[in-house]
Coordinates of N, CA and C in Angstrom, one line a residue:
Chain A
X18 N 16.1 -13.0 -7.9 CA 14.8 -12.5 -7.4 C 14.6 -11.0 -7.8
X19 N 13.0 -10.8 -8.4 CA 13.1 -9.3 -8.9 C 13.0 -8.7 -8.0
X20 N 13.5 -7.3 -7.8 CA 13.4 -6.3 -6.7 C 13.3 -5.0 -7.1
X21 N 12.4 -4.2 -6.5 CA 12.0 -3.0 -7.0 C 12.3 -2.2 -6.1
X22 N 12.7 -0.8 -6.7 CA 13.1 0.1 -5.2 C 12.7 1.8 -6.0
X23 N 11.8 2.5 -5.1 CA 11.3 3.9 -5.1 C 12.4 5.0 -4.8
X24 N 12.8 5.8 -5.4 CA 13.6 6.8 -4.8 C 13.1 8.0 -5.5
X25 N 12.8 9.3 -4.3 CA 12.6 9.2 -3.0 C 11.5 8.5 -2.4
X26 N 11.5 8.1 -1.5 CA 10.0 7.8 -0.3 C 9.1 8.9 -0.1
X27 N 9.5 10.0 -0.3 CA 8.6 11.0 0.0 C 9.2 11.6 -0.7
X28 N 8.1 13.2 -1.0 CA 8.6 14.1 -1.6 C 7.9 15.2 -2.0
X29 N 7.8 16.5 -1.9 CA 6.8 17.4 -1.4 C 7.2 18.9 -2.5
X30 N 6.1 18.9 -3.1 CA 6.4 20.0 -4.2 C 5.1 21.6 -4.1
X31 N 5.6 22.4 -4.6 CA 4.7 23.2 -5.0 C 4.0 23.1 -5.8
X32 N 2.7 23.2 -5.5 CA 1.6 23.2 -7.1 C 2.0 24.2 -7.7
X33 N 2.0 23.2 -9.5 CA 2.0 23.6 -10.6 C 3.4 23.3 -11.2
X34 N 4.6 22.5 -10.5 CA 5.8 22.1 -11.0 C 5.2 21.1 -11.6
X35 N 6.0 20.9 -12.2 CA 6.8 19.3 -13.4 C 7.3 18.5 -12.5
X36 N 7.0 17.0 -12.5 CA 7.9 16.3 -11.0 C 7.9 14.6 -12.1
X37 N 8.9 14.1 -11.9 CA 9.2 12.6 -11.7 C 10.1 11.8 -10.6
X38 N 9.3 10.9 -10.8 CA 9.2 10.1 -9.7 C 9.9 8.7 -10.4
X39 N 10.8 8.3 -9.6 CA 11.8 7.3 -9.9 C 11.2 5.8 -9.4
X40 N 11.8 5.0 -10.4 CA 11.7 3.8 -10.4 C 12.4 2.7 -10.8
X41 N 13.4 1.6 -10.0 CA 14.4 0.7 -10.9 C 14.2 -0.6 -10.6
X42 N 14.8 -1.5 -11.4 CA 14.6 -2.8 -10.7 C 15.5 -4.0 -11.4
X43 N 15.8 -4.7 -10.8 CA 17.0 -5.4 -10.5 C 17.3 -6.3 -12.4
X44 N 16.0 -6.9 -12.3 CA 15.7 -8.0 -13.5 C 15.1 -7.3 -14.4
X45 N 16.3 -7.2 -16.1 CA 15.6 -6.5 -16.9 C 15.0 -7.1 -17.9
X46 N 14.7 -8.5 -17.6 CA 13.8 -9.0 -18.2 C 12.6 -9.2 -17.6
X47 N 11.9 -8.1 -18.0 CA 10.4 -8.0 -17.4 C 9.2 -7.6 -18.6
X48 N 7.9 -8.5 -18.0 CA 7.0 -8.5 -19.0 C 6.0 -7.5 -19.4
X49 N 6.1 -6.6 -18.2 CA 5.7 -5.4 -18.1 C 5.9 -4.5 -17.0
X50 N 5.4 -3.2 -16.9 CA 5.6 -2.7 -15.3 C 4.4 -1.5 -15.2
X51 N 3.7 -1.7 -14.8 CA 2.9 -0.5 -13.9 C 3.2 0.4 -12.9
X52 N 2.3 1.1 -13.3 CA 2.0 2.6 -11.9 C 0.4 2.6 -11.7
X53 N 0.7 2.4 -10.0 CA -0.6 3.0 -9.6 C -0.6 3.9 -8.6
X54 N -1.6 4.8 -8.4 CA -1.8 5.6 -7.6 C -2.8 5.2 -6.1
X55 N -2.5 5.3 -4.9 CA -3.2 5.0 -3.9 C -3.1 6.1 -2.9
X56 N -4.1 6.8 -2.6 CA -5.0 7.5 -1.7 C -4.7 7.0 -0.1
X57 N -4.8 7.7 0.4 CA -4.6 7.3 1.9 C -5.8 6.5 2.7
X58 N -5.6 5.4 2.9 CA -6.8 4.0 3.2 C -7.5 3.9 2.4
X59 N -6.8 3.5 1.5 CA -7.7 3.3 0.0 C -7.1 2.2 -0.7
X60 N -7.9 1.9 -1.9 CA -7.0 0.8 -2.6 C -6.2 1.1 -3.8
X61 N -5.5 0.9 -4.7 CA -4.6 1.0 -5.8 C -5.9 1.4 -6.7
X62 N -5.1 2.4 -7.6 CA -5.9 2.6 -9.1 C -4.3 2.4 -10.2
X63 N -4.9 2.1 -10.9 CA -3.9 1.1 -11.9 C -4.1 3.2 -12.8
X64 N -2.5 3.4 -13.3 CA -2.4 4.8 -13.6 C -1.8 4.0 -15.0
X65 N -1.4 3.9 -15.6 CA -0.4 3.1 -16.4 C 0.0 2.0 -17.1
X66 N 0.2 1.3 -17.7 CA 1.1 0.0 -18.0 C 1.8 0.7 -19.5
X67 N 2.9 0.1 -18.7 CA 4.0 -0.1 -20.3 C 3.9 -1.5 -20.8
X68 N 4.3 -1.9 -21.9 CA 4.6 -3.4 -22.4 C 6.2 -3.4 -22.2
X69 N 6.8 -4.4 -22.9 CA 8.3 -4.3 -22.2 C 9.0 -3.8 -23.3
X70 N 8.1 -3.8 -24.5 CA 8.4 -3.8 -26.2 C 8.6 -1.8 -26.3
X71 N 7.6 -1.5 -25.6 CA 7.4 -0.2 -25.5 C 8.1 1.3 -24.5
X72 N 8.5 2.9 -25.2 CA 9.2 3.2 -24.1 C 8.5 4.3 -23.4
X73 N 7.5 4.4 -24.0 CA 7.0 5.0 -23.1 C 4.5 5.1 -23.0
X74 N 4.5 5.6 -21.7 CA 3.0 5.6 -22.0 C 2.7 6.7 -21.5
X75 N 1.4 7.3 -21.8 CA 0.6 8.7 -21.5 C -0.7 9.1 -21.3
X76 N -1.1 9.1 -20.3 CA -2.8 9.4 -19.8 C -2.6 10.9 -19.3
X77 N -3.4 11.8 -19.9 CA -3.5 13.4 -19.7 C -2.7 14.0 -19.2
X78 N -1.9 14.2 -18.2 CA -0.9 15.1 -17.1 C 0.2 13.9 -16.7
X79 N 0.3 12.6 -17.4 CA 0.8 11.5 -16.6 C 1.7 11.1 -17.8
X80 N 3.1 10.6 -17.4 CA 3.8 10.2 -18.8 C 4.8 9.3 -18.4
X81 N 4.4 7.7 -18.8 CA 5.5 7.0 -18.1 C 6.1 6.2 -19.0
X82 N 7.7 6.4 -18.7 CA 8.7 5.8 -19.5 C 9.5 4.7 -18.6
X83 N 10.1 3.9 -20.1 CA 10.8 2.8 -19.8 C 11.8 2.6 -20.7
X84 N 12.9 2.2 -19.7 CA 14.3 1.8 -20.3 C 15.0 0.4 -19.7
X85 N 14.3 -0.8 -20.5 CA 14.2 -1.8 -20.0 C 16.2 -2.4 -19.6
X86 N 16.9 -2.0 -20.8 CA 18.1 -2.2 -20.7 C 19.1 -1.8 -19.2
X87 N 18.0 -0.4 -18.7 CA 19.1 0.3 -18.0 C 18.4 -0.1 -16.6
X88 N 17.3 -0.9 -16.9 CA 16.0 -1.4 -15.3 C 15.3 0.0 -14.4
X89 N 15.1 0.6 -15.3 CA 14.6 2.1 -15.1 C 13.4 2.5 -15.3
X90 N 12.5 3.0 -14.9 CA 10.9 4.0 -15.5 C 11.3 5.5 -14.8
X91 N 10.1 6.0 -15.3 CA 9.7 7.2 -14.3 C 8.4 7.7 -14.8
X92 N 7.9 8.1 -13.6 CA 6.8 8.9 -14.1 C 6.3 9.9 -14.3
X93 N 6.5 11.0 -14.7 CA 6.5 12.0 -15.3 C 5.2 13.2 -14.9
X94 N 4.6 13.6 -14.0 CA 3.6 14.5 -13.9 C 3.4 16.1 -13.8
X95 N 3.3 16.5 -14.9 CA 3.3 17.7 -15.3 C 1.8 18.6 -14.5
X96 N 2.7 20.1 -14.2 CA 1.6 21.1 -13.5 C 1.0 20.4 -12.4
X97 N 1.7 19.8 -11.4 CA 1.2 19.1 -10.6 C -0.1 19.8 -9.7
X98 N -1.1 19.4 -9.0 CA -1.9 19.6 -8.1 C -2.4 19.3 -7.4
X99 N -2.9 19.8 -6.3 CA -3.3 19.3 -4.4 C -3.7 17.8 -4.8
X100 N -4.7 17.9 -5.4 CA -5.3 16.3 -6.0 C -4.5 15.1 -6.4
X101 N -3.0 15.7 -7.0 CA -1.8 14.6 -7.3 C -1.4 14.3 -5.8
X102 N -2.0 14.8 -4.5 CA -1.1 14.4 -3.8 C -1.6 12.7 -3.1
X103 N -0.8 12.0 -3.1 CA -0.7 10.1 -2.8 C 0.3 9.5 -3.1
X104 N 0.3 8.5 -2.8 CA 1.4 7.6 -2.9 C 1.3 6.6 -4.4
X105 N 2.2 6.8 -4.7 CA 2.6 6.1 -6.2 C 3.2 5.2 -6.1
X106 N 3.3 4.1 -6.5 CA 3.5 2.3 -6.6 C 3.9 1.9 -7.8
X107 N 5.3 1.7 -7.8 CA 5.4 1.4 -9.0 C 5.4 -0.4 -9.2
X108 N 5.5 -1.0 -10.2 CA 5.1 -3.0 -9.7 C 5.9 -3.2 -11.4
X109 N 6.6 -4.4 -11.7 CA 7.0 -5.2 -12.7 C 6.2 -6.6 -12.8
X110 N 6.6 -7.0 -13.9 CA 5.7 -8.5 -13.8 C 7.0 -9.2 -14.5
X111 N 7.1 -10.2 -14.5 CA 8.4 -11.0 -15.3 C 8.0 -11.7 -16.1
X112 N 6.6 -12.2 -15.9 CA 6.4 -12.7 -17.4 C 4.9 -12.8 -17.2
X113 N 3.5 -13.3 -18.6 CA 2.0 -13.0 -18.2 C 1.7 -13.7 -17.2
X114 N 0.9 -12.7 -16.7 CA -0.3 -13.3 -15.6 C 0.8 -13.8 -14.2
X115 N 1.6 -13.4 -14.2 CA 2.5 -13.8 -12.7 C 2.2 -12.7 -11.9
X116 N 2.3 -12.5 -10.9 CA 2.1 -12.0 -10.1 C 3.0 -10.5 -9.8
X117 N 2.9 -9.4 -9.8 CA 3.2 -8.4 -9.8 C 4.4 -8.1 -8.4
X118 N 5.9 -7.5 -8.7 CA 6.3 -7.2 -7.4 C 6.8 -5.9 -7.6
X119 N 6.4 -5.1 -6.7 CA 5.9 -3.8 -5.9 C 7.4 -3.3 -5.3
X120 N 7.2 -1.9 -5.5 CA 8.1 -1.1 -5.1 C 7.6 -0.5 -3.7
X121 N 8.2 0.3 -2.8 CA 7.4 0.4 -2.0 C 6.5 2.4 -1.5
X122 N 7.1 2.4 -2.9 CA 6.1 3.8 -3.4 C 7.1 5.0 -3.0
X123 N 6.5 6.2 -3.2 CA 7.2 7.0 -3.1 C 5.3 8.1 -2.7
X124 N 5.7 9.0 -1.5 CA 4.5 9.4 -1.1 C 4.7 11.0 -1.3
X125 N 3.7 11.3 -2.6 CA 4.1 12.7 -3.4 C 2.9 13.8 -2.5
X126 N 3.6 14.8 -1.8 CA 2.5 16.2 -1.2 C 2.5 17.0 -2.5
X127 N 1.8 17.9 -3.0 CA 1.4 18.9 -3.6 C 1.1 19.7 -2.6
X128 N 1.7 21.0 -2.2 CA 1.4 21.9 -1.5 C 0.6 23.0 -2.6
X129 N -0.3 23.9 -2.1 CA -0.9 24.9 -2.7 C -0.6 26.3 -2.2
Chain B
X14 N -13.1 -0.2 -11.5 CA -13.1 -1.4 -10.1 C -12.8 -3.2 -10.8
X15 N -12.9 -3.2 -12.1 CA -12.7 -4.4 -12.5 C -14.0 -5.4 -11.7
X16 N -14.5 -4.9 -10.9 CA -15.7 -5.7 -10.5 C -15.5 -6.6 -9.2
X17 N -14.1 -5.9 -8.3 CA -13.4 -6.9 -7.2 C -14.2 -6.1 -6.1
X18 N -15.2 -7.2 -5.0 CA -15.4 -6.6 -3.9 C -14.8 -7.7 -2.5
X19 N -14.3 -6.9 -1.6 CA -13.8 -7.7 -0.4 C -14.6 -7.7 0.4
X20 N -14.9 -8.6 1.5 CA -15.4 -8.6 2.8 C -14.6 -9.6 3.8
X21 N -14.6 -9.1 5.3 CA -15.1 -8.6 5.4 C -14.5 -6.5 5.2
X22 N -14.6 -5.6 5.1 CA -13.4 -4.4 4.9 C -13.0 -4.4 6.3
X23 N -13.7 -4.2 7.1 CA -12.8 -4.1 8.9 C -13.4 -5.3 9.8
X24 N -12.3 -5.9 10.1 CA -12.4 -6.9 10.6 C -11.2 -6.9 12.0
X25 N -11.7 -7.0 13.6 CA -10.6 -7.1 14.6 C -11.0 -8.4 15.3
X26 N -10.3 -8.9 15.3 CA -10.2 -10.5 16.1 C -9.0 -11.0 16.9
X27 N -8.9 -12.0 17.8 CA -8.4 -12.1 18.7 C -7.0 -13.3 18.6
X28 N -6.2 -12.9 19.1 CA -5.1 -13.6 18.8 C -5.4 -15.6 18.7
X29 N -5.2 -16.1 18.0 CA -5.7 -17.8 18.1 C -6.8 -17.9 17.2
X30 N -7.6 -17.1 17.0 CA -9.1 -17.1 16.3 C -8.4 -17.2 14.5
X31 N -9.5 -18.1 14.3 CA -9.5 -18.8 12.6 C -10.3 -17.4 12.1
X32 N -9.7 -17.0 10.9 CA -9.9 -15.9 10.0 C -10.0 -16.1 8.6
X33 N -11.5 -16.0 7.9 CA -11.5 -16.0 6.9 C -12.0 -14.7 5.7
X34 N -11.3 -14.4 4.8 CA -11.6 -13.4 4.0 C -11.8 -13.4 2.5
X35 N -12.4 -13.0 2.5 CA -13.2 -13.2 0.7 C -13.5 -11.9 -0.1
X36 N -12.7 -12.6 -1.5 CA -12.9 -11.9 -2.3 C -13.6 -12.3 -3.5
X37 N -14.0 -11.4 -4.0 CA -15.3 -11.5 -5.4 C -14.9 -10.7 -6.3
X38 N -15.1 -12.1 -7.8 CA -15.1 -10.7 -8.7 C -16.4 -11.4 -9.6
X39 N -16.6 -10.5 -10.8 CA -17.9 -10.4 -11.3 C -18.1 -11.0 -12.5
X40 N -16.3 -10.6 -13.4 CA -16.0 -10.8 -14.5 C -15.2 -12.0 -15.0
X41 N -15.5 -13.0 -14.3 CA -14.6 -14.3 -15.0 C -13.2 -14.0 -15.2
X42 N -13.2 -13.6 -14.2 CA -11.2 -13.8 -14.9 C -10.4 -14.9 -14.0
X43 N -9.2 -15.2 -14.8 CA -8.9 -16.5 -14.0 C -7.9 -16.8 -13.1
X44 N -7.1 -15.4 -13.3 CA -5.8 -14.9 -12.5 C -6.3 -14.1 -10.9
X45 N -6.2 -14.5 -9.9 CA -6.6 -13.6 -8.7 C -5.0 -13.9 -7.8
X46 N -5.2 -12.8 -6.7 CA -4.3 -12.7 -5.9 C -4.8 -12.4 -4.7
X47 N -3.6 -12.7 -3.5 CA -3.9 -12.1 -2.3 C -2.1 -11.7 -2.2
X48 N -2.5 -10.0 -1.6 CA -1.5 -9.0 -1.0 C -1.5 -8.8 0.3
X49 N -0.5 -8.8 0.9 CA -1.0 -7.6 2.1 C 0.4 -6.4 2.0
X50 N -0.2 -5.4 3.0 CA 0.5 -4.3 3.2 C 0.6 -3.6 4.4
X51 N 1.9 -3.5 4.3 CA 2.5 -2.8 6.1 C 3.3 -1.9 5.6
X52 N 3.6 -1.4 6.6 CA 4.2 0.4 6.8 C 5.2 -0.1 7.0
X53 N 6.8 -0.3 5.4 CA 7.8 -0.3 5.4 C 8.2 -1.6 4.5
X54 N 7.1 -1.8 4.4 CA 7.4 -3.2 3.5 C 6.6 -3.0 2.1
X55 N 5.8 -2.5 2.0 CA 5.0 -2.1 0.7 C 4.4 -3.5 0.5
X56 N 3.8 -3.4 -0.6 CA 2.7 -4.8 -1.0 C 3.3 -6.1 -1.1
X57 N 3.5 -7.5 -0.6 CA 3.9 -8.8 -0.9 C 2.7 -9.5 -1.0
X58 N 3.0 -10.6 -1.5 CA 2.3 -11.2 -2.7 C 1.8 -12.8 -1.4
X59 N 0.8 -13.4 -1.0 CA 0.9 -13.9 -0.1 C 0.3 -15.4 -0.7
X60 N -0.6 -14.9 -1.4 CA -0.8 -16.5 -2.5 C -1.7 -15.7 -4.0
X61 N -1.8 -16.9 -5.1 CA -2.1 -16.8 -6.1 C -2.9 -17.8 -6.2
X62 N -3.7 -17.6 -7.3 CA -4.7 -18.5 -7.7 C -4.6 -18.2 -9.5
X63 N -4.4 -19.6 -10.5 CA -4.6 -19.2 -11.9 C -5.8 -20.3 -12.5
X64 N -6.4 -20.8 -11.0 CA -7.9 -21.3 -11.9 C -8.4 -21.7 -10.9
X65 N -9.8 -22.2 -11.0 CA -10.4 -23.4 -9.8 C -9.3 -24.3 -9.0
X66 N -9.3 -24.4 -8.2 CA -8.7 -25.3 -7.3 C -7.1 -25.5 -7.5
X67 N -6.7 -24.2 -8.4 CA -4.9 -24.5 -8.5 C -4.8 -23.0 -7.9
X68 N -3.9 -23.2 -7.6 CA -3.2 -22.0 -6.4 C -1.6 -22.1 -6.1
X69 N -0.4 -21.3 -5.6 CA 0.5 -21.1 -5.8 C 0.9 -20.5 -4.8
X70 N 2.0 -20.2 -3.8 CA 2.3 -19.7 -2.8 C 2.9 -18.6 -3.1
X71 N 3.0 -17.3 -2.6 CA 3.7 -16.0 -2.8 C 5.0 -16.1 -1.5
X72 N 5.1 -14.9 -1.7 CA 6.5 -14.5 -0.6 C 6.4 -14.5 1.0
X73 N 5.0 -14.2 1.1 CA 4.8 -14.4 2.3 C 3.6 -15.2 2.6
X74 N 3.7 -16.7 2.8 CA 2.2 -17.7 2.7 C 2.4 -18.3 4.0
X75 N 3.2 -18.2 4.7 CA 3.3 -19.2 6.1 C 2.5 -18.4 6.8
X76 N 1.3 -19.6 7.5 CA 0.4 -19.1 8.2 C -0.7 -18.2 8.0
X77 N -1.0 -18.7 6.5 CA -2.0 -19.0 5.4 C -2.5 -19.6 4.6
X78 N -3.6 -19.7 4.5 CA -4.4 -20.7 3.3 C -5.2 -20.3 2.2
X79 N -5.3 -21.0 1.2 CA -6.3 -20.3 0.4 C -6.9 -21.0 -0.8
X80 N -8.0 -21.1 -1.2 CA -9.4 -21.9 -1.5 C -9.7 -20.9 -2.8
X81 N -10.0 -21.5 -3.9 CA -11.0 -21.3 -4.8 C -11.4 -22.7 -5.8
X82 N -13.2 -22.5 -4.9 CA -14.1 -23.6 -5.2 C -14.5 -23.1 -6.9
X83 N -14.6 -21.7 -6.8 CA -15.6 -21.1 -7.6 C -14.9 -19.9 -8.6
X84 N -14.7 -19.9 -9.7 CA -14.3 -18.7 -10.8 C -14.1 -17.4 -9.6
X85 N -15.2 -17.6 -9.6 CA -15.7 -15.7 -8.6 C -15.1 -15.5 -7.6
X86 N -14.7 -16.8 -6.7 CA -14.3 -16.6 -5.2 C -13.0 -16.9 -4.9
X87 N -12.2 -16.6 -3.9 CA -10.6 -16.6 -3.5 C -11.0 -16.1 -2.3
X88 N -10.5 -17.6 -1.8 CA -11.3 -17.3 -0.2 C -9.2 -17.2 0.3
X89 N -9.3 -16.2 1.5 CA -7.8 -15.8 2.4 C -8.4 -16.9 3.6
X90 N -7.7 -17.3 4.2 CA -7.6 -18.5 5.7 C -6.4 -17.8 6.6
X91 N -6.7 -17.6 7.9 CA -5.6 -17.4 8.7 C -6.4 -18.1 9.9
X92 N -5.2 -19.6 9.9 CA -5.9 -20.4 10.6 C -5.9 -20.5 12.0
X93 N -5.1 -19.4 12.4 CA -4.6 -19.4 13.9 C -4.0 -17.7 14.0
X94 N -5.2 -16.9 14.1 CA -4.5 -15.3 14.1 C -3.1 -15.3 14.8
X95 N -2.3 -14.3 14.1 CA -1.2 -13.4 15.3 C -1.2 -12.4 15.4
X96 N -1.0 -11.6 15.8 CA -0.3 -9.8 15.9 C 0.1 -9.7 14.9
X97 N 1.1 -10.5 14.0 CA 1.8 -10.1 13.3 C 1.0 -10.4 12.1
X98 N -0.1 -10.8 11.9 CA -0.9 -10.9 10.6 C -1.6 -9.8 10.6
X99 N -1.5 -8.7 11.5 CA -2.2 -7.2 11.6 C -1.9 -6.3 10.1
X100 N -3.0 -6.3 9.3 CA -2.3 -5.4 8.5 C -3.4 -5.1 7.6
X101 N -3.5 -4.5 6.2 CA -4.4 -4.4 5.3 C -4.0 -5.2 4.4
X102 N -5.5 -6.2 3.7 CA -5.1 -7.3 3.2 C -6.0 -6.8 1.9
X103 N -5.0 -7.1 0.3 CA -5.9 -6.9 -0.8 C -5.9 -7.5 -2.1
X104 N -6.8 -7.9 -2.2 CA -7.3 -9.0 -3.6 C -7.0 -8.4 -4.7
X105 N -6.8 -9.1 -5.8 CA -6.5 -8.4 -7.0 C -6.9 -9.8 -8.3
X106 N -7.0 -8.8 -9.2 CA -7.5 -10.2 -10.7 C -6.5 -9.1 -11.7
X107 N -6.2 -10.5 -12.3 CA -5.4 -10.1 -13.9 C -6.5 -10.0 -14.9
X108 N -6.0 -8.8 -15.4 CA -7.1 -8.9 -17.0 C -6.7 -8.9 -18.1
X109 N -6.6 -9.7 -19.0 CA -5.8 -9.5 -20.5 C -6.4 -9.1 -21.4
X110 N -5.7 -8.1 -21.9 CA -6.6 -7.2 -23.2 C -5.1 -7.0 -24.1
X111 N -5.4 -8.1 -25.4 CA -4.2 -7.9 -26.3 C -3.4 -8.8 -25.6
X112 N -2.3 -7.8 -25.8 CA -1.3 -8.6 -25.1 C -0.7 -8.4 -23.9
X113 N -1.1 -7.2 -23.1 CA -1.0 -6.9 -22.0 C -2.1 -7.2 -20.7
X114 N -1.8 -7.4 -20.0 CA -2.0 -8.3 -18.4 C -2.0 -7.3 -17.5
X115 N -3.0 -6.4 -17.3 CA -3.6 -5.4 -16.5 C -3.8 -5.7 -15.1
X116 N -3.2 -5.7 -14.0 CA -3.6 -5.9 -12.5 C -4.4 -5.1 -12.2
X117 N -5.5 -5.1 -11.5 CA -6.8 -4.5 -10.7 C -7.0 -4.6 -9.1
X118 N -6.9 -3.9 -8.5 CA -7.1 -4.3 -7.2 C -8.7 -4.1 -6.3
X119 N -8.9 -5.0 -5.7 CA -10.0 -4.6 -4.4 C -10.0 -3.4 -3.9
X120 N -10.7 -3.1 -2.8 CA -10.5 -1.9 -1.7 C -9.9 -2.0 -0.5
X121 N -9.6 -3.6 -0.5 CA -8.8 -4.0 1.1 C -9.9 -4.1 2.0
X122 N -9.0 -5.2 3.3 CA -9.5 -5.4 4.2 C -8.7 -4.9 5.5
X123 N -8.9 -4.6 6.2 CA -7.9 -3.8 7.6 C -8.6 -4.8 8.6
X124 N -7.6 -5.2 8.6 CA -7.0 -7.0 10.0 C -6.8 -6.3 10.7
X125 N -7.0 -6.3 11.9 CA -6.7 -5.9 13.5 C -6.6 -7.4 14.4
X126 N -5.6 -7.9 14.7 CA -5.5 -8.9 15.8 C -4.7 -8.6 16.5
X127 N -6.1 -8.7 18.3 CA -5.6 -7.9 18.8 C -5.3 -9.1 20.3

């Protein structure tokens, strides 16, 4: 059974650091893995997808790698700020269209 | 948004009371889900749906049902509330572009049974 696990759960930085955020998971045969970002009483925004083929991905301030051998990602957010602050979710899929299983985040402050 | 809307978003009902929740989407897709989510457990996966009338159970499905008549619709059933089905509940559709399988989520619904 796949299993995903966040370390840390929290974690609270000054604006304008460099920060990654950890992510591993049990079964390294996986079809892909996302990150999303979720807002406090809000729903998921999809930040990411890697393929399994691939090692890493990048949307503006956001840079997420994969090391499928070693069951590892991270996400990478550069010059962080107040606005980065939410909880990040990281999810695997094991093969298409199955159903995604969830890490249980890691909840990032940006202090100013 | 991928085009996912939930209803009802806040919903409190009474312990025993039949619970139904629905989600919509816009864009024909054929992959949908139901999640829910609690403080310490993060998102599990509670049923799947990969067409009209075929569906699949997730990790947590006891003391749930779930229905799709219609492309668009993924109806959630909680046929006998408890306490313990208190939580925020959220729809999701697969999208495939290429070769990658893009998850999209709703906005949630926040279950109160009280």
């Amino acid at each position: 059974k796949q299993e995903v696990t966040q370390i840390p759960a929290a974690l609270s930085v000054p604006e304008g650091e460099n920060l990654v955020l950890n992510c591993s998971f049990t079964d390294s045969a996986i079809y892909n893995l996302q990150w999303f970002r979720q807002d406090p009483g809000k729903g998921l925004t999809s930040l990411l997808l890697i393929q399994s083929s691939q090692r890493e991905q990048t949307s503006g301030r956001l840079n997420a790698s994969l090391d499928k051998s070693s069951g590892r990602s991270t996400l990478y957010i550069a010059a962080s700020q107040p606005g980065d602050s939410a909880t990040y979710l990281c999810a695997v899929r094991n093969s298409g269209n199955t159903p995604l299983v969830f890490g249980k985040g890691t909840r990032l402050s940006v202090i100013a | 948004d991928a085009g996912i809307t939930q209803s009802p978003r806040h919903k409190v009902t009474e312990t025993g009371t039949p619970v139904t929740l629905r989600c919509h989407q816009t864009e024909n897709h054929r992959y949908m889900y139901w999640y829910r989510q609690d403080p310490g457990h993060g998102l599990r996966l509670i049923h799947y749906s990969y067409g009209v009338k075929d569906t699949d159970k997730g990790e947590v499905s006891d003391g749930y049902s779930v229905s799709r008549s219609k492309t668009e619709d993924f109806l959630l059933t909680l046929e006998s509330a408890t306490s313990s089905q208190t939580s925020v509940y959220f729809c999701a559709i697969s999208e495939s572009r290429g070769q990658a399988d893009t998850q999209y989520f709703g906005p949630g619904t926040r279950l109160t049974v009280l």
